[in-house]
mmCIF file of C-alpha atoms in Angstrom:
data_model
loop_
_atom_site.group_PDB
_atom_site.id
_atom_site.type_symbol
_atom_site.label_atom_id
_atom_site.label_comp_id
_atom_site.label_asym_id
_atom_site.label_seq_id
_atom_site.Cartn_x
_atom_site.Cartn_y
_atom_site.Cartn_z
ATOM 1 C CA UNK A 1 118.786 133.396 48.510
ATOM 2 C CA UNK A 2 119.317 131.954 45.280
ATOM 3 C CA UNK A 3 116.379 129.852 43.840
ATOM 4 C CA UNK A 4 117.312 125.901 42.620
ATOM 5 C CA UNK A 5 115.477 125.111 39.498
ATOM 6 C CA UNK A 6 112.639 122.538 39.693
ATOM 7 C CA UNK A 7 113.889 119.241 38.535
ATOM 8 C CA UNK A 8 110.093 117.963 38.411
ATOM 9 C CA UNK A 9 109.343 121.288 36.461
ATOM 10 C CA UNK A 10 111.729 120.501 33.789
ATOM 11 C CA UNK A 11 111.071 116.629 33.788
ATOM 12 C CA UNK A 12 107.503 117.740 33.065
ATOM 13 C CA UNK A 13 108.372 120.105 30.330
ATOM 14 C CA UNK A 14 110.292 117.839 28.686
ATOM 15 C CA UNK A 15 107.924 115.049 29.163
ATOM 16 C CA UNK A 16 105.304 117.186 27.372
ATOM 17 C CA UNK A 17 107.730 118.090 24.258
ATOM 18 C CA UNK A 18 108.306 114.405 23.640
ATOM 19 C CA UNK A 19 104.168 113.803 24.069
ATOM 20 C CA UNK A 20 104.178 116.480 21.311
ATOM 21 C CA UNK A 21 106.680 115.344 19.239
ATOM 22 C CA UNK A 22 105.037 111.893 19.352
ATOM 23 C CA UNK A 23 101.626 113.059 18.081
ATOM 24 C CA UNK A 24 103.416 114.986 15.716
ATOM 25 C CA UNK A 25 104.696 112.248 14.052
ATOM 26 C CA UNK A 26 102.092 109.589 15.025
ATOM 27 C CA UNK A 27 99.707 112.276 12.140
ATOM 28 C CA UNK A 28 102.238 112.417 9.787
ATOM 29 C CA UNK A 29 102.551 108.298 9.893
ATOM 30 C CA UNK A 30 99.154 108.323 9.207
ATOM 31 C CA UNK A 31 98.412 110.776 6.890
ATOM 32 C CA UNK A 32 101.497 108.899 4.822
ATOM 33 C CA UNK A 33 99.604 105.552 5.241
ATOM 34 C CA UNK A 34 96.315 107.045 3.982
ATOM 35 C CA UNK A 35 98.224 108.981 0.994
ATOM 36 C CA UNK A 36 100.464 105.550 0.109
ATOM 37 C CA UNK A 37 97.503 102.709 0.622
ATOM 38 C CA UNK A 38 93.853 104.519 0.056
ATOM 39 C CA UNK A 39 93.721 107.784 -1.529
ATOM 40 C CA UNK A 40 95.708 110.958 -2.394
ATOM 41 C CA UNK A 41 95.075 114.041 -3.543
ATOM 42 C CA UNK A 42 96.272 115.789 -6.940
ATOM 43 C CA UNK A 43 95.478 118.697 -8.729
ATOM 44 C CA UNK A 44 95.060 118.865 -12.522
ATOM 45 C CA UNK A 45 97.716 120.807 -14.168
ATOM 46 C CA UNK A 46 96.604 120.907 -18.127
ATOM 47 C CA UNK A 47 93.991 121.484 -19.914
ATOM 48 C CA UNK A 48 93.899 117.974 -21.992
ATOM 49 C CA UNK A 49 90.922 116.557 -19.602
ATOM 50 C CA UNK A 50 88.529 119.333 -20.296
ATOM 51 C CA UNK A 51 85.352 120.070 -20.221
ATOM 52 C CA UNK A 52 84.761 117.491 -17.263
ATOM 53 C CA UNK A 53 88.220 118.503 -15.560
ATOM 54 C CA UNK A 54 89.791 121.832 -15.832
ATOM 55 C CA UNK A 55 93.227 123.451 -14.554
ATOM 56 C CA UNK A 56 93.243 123.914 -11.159
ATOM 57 C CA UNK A 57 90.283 121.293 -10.173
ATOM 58 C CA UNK A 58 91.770 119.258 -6.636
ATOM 59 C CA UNK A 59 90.884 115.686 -7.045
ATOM 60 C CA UNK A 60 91.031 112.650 -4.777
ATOM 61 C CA UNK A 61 92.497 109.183 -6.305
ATOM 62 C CA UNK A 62 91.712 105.626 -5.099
ATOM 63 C CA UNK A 63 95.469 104.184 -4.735
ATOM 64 C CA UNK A 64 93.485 100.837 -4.386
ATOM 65 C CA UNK A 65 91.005 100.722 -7.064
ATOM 66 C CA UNK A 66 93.722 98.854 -9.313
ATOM 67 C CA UNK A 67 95.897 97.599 -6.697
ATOM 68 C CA UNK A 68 99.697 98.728 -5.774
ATOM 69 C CA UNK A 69 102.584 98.737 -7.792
ATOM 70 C CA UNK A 70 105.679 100.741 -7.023
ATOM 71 C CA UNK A 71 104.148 103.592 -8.763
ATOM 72 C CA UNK A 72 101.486 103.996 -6.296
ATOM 73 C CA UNK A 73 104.548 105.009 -3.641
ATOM 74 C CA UNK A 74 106.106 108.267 -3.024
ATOM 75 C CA UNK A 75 109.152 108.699 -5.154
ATOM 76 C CA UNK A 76 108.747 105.709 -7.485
ATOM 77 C CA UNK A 77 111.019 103.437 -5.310
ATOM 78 C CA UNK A 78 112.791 100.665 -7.137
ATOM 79 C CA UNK A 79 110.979 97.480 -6.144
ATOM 80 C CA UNK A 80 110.133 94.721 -8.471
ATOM 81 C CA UNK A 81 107.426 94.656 -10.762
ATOM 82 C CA UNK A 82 103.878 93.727 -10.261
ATOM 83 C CA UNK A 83 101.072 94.734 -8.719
ATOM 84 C CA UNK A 84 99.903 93.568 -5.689
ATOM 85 C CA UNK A 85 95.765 92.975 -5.644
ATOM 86 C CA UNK A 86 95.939 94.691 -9.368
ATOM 87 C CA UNK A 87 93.312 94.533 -11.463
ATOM 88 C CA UNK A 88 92.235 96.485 -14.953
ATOM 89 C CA UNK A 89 90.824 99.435 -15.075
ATOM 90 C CA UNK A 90 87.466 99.589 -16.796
ATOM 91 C CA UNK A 91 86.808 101.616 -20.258
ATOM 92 C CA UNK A 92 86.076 104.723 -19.516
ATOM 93 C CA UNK A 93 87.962 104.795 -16.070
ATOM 94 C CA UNK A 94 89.837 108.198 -15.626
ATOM 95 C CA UNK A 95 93.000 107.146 -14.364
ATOM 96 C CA UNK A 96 96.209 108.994 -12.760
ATOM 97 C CA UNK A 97 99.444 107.707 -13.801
ATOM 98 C CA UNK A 98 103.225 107.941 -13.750
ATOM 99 C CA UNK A 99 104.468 108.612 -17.156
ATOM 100 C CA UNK A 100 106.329 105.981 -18.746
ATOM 101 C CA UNK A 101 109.072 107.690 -20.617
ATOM 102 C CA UNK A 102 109.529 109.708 -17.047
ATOM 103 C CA UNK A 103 107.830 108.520 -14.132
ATOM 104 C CA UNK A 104 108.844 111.747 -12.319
ATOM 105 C CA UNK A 105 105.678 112.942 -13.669
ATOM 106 C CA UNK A 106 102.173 112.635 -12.928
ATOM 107 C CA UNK A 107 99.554 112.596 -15.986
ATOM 108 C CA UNK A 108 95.850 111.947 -15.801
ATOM 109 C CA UNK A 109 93.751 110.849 -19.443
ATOM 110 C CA UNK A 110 90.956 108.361 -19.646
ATOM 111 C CA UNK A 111 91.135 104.317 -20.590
ATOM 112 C CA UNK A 112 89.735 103.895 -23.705
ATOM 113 C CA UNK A 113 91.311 100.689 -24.430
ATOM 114 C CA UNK A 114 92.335 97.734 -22.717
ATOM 115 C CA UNK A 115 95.191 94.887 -23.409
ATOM 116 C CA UNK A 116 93.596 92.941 -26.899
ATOM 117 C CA UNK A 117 91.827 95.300 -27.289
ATOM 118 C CA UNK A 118 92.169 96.394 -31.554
ATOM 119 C CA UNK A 119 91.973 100.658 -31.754
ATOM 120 C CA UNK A 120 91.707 102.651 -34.712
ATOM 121 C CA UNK A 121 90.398 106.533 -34.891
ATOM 122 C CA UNK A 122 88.935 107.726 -38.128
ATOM 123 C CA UNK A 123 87.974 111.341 -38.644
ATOM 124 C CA UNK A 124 88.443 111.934 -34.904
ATOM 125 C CA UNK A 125 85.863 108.870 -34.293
ATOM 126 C CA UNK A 126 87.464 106.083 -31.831
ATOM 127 C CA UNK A 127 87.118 102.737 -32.903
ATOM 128 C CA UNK A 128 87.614 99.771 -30.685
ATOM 129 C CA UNK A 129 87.000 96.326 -31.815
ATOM 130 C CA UNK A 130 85.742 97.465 -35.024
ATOM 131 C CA UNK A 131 83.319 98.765 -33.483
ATOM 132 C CA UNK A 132 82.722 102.966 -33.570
ATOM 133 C CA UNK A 133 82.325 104.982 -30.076
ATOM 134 C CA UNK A 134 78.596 106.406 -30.389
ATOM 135 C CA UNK A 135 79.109 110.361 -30.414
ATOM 136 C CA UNK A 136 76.726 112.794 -29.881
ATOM 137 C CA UNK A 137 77.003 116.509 -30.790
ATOM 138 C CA UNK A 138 76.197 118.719 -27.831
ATOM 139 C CA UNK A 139 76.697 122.216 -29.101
ATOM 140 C CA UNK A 140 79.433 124.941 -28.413
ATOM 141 C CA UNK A 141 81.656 124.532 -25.744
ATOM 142 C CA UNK A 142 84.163 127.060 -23.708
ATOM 143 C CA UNK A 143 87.869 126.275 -23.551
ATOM 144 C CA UNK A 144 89.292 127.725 -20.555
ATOM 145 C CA UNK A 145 93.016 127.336 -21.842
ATOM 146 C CA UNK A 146 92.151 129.161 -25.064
ATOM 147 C CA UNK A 147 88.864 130.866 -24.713
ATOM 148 C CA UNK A 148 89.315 132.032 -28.584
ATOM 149 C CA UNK A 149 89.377 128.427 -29.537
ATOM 150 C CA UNK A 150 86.090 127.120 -31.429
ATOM 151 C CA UNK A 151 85.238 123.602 -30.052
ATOM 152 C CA UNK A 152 82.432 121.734 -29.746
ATOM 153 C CA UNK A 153 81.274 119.307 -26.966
ATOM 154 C CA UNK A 154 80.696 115.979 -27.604
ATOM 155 C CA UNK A 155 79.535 112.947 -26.009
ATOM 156 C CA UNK A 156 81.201 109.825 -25.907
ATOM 157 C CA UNK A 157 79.451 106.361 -25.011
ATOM 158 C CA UNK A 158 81.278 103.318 -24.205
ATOM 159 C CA UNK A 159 80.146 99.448 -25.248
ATOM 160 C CA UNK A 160 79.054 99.219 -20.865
ATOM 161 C CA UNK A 161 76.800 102.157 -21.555
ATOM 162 C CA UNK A 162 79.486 105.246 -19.356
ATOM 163 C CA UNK A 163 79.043 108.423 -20.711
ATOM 164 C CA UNK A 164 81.165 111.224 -20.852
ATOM 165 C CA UNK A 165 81.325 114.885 -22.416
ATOM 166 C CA UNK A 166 84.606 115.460 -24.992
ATOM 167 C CA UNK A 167 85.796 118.932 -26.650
ATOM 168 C CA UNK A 168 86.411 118.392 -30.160
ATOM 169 C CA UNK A 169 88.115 121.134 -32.637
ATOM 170 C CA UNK A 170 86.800 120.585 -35.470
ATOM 171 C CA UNK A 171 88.241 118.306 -38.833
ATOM 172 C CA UNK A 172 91.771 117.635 -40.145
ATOM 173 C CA UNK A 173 93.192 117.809 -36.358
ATOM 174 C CA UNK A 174 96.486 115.810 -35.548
ATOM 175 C CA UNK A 175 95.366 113.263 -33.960
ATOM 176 C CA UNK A 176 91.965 112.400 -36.049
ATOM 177 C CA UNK A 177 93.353 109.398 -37.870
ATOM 178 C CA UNK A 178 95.494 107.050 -36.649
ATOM 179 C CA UNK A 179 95.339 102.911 -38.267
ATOM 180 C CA UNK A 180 94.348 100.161 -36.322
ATOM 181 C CA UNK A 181 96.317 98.399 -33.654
ATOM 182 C CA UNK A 182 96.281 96.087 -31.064
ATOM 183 C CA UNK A 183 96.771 96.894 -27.503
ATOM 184 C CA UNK A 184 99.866 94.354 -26.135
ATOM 185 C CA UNK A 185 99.215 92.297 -23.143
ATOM 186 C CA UNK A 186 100.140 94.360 -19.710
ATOM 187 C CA UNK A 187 99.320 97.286 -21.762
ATOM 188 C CA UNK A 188 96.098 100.255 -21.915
ATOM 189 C CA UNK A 189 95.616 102.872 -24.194
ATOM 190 C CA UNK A 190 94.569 105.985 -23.177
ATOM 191 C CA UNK A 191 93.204 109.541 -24.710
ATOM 192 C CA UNK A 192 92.632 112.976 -23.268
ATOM 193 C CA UNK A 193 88.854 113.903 -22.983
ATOM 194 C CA UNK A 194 90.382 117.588 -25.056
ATOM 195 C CA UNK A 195 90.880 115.476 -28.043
ATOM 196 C CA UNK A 196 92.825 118.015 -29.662
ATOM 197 C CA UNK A 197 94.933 119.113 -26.687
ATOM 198 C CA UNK A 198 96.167 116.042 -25.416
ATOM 199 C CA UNK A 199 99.639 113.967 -26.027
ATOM 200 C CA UNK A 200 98.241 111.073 -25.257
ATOM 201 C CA UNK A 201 98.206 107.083 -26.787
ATOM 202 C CA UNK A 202 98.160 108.812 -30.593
ATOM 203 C CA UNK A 203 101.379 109.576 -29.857
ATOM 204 C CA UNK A 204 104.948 107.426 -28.945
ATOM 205 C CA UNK A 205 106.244 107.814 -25.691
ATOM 206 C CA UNK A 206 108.654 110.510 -26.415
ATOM 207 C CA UNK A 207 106.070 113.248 -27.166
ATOM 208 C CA UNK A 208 103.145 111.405 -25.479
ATOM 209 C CA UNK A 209 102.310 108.485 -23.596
ATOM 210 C CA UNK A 210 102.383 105.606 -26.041
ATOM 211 C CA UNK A 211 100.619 102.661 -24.873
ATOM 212 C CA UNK A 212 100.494 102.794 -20.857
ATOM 213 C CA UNK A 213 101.951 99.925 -18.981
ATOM 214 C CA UNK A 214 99.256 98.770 -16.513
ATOM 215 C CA UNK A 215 102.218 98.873 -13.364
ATOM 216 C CA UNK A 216 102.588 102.338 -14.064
ATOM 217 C CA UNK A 217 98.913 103.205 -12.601
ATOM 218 C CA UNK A 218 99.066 105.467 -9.291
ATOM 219 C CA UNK A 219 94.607 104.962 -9.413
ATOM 220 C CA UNK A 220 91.160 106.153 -10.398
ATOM 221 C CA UNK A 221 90.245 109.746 -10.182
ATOM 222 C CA UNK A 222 86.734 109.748 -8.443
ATOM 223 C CA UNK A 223 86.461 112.695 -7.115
ATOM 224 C CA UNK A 224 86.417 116.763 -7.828
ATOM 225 C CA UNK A 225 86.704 117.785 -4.028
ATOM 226 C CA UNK A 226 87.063 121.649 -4.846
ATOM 227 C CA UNK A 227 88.443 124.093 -7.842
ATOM 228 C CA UNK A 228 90.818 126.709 -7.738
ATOM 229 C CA UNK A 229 91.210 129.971 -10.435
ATOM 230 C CA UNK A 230 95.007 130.372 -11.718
ATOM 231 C CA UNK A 231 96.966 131.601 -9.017
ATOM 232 C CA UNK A 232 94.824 130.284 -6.268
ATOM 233 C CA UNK A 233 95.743 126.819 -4.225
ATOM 234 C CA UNK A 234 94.850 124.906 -0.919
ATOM 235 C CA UNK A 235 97.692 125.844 1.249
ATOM 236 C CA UNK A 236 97.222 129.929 0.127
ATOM 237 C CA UNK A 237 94.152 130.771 2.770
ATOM 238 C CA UNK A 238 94.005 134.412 1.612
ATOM 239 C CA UNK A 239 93.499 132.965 -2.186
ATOM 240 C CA UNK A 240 90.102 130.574 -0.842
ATOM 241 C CA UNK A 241 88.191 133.679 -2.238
ATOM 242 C CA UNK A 242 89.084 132.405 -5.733
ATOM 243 C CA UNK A 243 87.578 129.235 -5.410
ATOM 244 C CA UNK A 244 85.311 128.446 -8.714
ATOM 245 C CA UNK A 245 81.914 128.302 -7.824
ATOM 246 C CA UNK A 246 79.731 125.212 -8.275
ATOM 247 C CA UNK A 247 83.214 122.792 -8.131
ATOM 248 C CA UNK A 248 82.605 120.954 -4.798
ATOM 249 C CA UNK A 249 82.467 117.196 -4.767
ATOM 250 C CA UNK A 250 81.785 116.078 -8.089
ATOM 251 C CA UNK A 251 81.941 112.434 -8.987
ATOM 252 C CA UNK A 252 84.245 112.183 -12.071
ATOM 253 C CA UNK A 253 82.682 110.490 -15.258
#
């Protein structure tokens, strides 16, 4: 005697594909909402943010510390400009951003400037408002993208008291001099904390990043939530071995 199938059986069975289809995409929803609105995760690709940030360091940015724009969205959609809730960043802020001249990528420096603001570098010291950055010689540092390099950490103070640690390569670099000028309105000028491994504000937006139009912000890195070694990366499990040690929720300067 030949067997019938179960009508209930396969109701139920399909009933519990289309419960798991709908969690499925109830997370992924989410997870979108969190990455688009609050924060998202990056990881740093260069070396031009060392010492505080190295290659391979996986960071978490606040999409709402400046507000939204259409470069806080996945795929840079084309909406009108603005920003909605934006505000500036503050000096010293280290901030993720689409760049200008191709906002297909992503480029993280710091704000050293902000829109009035009147910038000048002599002999590799930052000027704003005619008034020098204190520096502070720390000794000898270690850079990772070109161990054979000699540079020298340095600290950096801005006028609101933030510290931070630079790498600096010594005199006569490219981007040690550069004559004063005044940050347009809508605008920020930013540097690389690897002074002399960075295309940053020094230089126009075909090479660099030129000045930095506030709607092209994504947000503020706050956060080093681990570090991988070259070669190593979240979604690799068998690679977690290569984690650097001592990397594991750091605040960002």
């Amino acid at each position: 005697m030949t067997q019938l199938p179960d009508p209930e059986a396969s109701t139920s069975k399909l009933s519990d594909l289309l419960d798991l289809f709908r969690t499925v995409g109830t997370g992924l929803i989410i997870a979108m909402m969190i990455q688009t609105v609050a924060w998202q995760p990056y990881t740093i690709p260069s070396a031009s943010m060392e010492p505080g940030l190295v290659v391979g360091d996986y960071l978490v940015v606040s999409k709402s510390a400046y507000g939204w724009s259409r470069s806080s969205l996945p795929f840079h959609p084309p909406l009108p400009p603005g920003r909605l809730f934006g505000r500036l960043p503050d000096r010293g802020d280290v901030v993720v951003f689409r760049r200008p001249s191709n906002p297909r990528e992503t480029w993280i420096k710091r704000v050293i400037a902000l829109p009035g603001d009147r910038v000048e570098l002599v002999d590799g010291i930052v000027i704003v408002n005619d008034r020098p950055l204190p520096q502070r010689p720390l000794g000898p540092g270690l850079d990772l993208d070109q161990p054979t390099r000699p540079v020298t950490r340095v600290e950096e103070r801005q006028p609101g008291g933030r510290g931070y640690v630079t790498f600096d390569g010594g005199p006569g670099q490219a981007g040690d001099d550069r004559p004063q000028i005044i940050v347009p309105a809508g605008q920020l000028f930013v540097m690389g904390d690897h002074r002399d491994n960075s295309l940053d504000s020094r230089w126009g937006p075909d090479v660099g990043v030129g000045f930095l139009p506030v709607e092209s912000l994504i947000g503020e890195a706050q956060l080093v939530v681990a570090s991988w070694q070259p070669g190593a990366a979240l979604w690799k499990p068998w690679t977690w071995p290569r984690m650097r040690a001592g990397r594991f929720l750091l605040p960002i300067d």
